[in-house]
Short mmCIF file of C-alpha atoms in Angstrom, two decimals:
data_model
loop_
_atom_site.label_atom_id
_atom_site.label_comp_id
_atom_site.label_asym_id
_atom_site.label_seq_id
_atom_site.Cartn_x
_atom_site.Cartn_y
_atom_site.Cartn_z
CA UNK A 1 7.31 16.21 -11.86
CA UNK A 2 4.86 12.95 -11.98
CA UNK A 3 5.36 9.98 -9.25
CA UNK A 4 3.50 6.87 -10.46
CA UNK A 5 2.64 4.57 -7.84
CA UNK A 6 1.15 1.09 -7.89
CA UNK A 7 0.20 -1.10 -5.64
CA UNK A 8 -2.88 -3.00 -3.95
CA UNK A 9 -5.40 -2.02 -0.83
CA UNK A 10 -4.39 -5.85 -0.21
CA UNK A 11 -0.61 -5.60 0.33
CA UNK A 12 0.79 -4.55 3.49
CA UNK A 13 3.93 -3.64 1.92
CA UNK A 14 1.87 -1.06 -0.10
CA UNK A 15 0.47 0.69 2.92
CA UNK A 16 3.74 0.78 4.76
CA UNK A 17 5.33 1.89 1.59
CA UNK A 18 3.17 4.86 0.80
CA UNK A 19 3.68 6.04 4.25
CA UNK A 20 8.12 5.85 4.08
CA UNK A 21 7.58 7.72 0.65
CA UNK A 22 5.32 10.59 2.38
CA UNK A 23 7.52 11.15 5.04
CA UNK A 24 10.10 11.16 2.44
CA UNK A 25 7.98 13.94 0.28
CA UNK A 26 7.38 15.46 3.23
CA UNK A 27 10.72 16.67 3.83
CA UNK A 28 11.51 18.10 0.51
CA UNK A 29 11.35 22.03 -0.10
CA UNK A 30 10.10 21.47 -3.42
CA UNK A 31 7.20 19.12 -2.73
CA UNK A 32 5.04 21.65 -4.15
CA UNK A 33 6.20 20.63 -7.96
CA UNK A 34 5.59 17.09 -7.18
CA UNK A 35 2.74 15.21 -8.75
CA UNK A 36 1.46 11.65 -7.50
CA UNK A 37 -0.67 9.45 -9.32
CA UNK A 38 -2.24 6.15 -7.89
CA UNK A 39 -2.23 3.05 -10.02
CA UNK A 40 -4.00 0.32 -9.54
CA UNK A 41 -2.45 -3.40 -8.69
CA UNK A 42 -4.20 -6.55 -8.41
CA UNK A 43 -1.72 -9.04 -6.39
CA UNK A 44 -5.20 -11.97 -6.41
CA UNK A 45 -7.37 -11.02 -9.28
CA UNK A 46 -9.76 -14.10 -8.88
CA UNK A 47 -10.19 -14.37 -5.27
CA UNK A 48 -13.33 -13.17 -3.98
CA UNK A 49 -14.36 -12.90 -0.02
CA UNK A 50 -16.37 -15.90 1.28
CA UNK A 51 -18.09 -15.15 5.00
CA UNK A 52 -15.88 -16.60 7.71
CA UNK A 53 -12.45 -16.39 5.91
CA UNK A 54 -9.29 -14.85 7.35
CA UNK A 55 -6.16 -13.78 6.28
CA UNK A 56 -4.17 -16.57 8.26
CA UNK A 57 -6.60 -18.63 6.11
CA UNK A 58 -6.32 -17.29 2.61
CA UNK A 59 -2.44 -17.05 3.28
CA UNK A 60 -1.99 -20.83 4.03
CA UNK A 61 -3.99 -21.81 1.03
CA UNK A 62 -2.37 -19.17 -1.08
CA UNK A 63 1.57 -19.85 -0.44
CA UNK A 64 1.12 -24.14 1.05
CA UNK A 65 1.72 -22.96 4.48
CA UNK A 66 0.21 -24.09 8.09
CA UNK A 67 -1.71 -21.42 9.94
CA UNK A 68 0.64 -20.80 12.44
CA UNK A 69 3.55 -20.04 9.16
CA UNK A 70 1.11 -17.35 8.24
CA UNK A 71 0.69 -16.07 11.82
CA UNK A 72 4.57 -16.16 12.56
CA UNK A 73 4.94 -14.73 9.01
CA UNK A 74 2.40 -11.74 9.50
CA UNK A 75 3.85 -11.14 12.84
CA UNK A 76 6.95 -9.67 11.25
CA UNK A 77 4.75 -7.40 8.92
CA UNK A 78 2.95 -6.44 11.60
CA UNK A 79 6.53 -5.47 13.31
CA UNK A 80 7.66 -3.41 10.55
CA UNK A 81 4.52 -1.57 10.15
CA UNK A 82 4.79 -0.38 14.07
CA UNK A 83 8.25 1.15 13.11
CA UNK A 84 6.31 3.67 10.46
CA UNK A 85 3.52 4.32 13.43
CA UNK A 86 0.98 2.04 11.40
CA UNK A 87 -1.26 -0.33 13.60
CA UNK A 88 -1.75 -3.35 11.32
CA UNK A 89 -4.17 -6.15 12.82
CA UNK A 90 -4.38 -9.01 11.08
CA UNK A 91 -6.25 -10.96 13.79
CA UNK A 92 -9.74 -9.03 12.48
CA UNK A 93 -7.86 -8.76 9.05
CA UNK A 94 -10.64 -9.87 5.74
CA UNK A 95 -9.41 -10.98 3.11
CA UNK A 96 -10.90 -8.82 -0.27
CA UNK A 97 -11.06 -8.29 -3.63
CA UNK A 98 -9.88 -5.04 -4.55
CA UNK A 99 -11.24 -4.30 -7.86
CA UNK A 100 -14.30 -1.94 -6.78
CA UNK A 101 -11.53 0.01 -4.19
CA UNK A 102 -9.30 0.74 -7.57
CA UNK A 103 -12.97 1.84 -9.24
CA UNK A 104 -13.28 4.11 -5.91
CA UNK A 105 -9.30 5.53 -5.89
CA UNK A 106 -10.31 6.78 -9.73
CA UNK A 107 -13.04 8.56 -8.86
CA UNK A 108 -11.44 10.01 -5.57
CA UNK A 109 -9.00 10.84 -8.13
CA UNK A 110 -11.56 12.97 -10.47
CA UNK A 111 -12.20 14.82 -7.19
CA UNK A 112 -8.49 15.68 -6.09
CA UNK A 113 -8.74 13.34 -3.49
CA UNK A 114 -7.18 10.35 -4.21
CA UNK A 115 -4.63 10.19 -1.82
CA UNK A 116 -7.06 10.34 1.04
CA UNK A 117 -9.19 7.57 -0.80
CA UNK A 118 -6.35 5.73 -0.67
CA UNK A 119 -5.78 5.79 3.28
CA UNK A 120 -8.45 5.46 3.83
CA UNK A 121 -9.31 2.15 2.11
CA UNK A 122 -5.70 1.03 3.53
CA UNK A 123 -6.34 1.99 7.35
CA UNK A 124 -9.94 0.42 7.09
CA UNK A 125 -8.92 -2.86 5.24
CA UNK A 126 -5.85 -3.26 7.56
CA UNK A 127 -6.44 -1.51 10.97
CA UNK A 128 -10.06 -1.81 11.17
CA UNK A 129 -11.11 -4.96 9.68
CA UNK A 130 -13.68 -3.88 7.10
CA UNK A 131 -14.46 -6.16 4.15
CA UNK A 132 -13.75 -3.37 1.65
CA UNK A 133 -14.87 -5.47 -1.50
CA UNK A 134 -18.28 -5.09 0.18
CA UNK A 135 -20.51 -1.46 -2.01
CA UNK A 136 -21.98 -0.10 1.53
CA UNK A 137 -18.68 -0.49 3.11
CA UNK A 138 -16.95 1.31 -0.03
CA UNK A 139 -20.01 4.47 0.08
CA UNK A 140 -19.24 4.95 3.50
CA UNK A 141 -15.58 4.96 3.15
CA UNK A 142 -16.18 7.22 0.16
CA UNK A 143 -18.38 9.57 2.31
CA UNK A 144 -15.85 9.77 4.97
CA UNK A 145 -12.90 11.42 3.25
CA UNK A 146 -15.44 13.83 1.72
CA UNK A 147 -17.13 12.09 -1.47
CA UNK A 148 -20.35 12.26 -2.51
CA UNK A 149 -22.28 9.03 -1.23
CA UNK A 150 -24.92 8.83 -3.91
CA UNK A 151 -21.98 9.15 -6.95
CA UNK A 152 -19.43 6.91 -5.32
CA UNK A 153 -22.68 4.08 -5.08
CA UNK A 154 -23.46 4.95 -8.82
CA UNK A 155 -20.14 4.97 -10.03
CA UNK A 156 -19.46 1.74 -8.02
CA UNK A 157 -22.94 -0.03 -9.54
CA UNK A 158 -22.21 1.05 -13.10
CA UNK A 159 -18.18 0.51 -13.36
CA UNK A 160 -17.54 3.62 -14.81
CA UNK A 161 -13.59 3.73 -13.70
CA UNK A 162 -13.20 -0.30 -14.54
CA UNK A 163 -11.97 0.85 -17.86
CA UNK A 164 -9.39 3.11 -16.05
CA UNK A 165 -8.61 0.33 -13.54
CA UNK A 166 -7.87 -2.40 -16.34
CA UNK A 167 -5.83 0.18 -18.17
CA UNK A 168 -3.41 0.51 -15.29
CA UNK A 169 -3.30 -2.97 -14.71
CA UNK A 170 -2.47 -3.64 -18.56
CA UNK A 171 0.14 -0.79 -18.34
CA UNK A 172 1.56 -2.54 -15.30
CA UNK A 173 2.12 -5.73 -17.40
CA UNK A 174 4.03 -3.42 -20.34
CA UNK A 175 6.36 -2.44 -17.74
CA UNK A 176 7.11 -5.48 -16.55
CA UNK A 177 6.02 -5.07 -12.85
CA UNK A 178 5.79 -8.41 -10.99
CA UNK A 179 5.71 -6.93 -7.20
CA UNK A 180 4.32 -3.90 -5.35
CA UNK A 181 4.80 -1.44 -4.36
CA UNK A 182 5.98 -0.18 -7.30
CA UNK A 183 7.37 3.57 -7.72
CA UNK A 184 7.93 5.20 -11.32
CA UNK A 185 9.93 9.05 -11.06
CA UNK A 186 9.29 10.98 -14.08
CA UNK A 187 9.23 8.03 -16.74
CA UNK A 188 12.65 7.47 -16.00
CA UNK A 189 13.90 5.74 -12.56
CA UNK A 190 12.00 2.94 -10.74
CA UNK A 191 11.87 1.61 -7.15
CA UNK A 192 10.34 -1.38 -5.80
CA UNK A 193 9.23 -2.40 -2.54
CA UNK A 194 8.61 -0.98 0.74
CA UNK A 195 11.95 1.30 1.01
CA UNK A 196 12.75 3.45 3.67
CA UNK A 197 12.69 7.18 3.89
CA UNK A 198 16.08 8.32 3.37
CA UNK A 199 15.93 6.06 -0.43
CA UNK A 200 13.00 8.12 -1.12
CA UNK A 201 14.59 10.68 -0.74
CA UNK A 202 17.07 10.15 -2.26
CA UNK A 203 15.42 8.84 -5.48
CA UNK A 204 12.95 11.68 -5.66
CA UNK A 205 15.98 14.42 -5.24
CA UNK A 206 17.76 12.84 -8.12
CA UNK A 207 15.06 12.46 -10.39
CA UNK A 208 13.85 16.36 -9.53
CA UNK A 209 16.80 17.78 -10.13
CA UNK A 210 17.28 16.15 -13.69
CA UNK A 211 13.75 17.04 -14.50
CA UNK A 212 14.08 20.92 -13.58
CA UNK A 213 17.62 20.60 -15.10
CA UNK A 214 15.29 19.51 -18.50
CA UNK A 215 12.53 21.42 -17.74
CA UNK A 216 12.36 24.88 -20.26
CA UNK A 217 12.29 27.90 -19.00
CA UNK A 218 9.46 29.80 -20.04
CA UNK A 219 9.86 33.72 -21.40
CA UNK A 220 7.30 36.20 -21.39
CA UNK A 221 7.78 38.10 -24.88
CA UNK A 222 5.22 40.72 -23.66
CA UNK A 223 3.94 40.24 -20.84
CA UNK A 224 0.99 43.09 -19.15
CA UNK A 225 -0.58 42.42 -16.05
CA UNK A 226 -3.54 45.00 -17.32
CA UNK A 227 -4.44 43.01 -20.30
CA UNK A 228 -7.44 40.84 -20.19
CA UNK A 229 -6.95 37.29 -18.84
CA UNK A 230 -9.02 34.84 -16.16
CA UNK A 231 -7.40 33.92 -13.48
CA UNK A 232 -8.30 32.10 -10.24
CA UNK A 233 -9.99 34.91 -8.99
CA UNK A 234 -11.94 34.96 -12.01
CA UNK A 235 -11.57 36.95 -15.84
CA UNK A 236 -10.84 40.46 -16.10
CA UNK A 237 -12.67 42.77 -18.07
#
């Protein structure tokens, strides 16, 4: 069954979010028939990083607030993030655009690794304080979770997954999605926000259980394990 997730390397929510839903996942027996996809989100499209801005900054530009709103306001955040064991520090925080990361998730994505591109870009955006809309920042990241440098810089330079990343963000407006994150079960039930576990859980259960219920059973008419066939072990002969 397909999970469809979007959301931004920019929104806290997001990163707290994907971790309630794994632990959710996590728990299930039948994990195994689950299939996520990452979408990508833009929540500020035209801002770019300028040297020497901060979060606290870009926030009290952003929604008309003082600095110390956006401190007191990213305080909480950083409160709720703690509860899921996530270390958010928006003291060293940099503000980013996230276009190239959603270029990076896609091709993590061509390498079954997109959930790991995904953590990583959130832990180093919001834990360490890396300006992940910088390329050398993005290779390295790529490198780390076991990508190859060189391709990740080429695909990066070239935009070959901008295509793919405009695509989701055009599907997200067909949808109707105004917030993130945003969590689509099989086509068929939605949930937004940063929930907590147990409504995972719940959510995923119900929509699993209608999709096997749906799901055709498949009957081998003849069926001989000696007959020629290729297999993960490779073809027999």
């Amino acid at each position: 069954m397909l999970i469809e997730i979007w959301s931004d390397i920019m929104c806290p929510f997001c990163y707290i979010g994907k971790h309630q839903f794994e632990n959710a996942l996590n728990q299930l027996s039948f994990k195994s028939d689950i299939e996520v996809q990452y979408k990508s989100y833009q929540l500020n499209p035209e801002y770019h990083y300028v040297a020497g801005d901060t979060t606290y900054g870009f926030l009290s530009r952003s929604k008309g607030i003082t600095v110390e709103q956006a401190k007191e306001m990213t305080g909480h955040v950083v409160q709720m993030a703690n509860q899921v064991g996530l270390n958010i520090d928006f003291d060293t925080n940099i503000p980013a655009n996230t276009f190239k990361s959603h270029e990076l998730i896609h091709f993590a994505a061509s390498q079954n690794k997109a959930k790991e591109m995904k953590e990583r870009l959130f832990q180093a955006h919001f834990e360490q304080g890396k300006n992940i809309e910088d390329l050398e920042v993005l290779v390295q990241l790529a490198e780390e979770v076991g990508l190859n440098s060189d391709e990740a810089r080429e695909v990066l330079k070239t935009d070959r997954y901008a295509t793919a990343v405009r695509r989701d963000l055009q599907e997200a407006k067909q949808i109707g999605i105004r917030g993130v994150p945003f969590f689509l079960f099989d086509r068929k039930y939605a949930v937004s926000g940063a929930q907590g576990a147990d409504a995972f859980q719940e959510v995923i259960s119900k929509s699993y259980e209608e999709w096997k219920a749906n799901k055709p059973d498949i009957t081998f008419l003849k069926s001989n394990d000696d007959a020629p066939n290729c297999g993960e072990d490779g073809c027999t002969i």
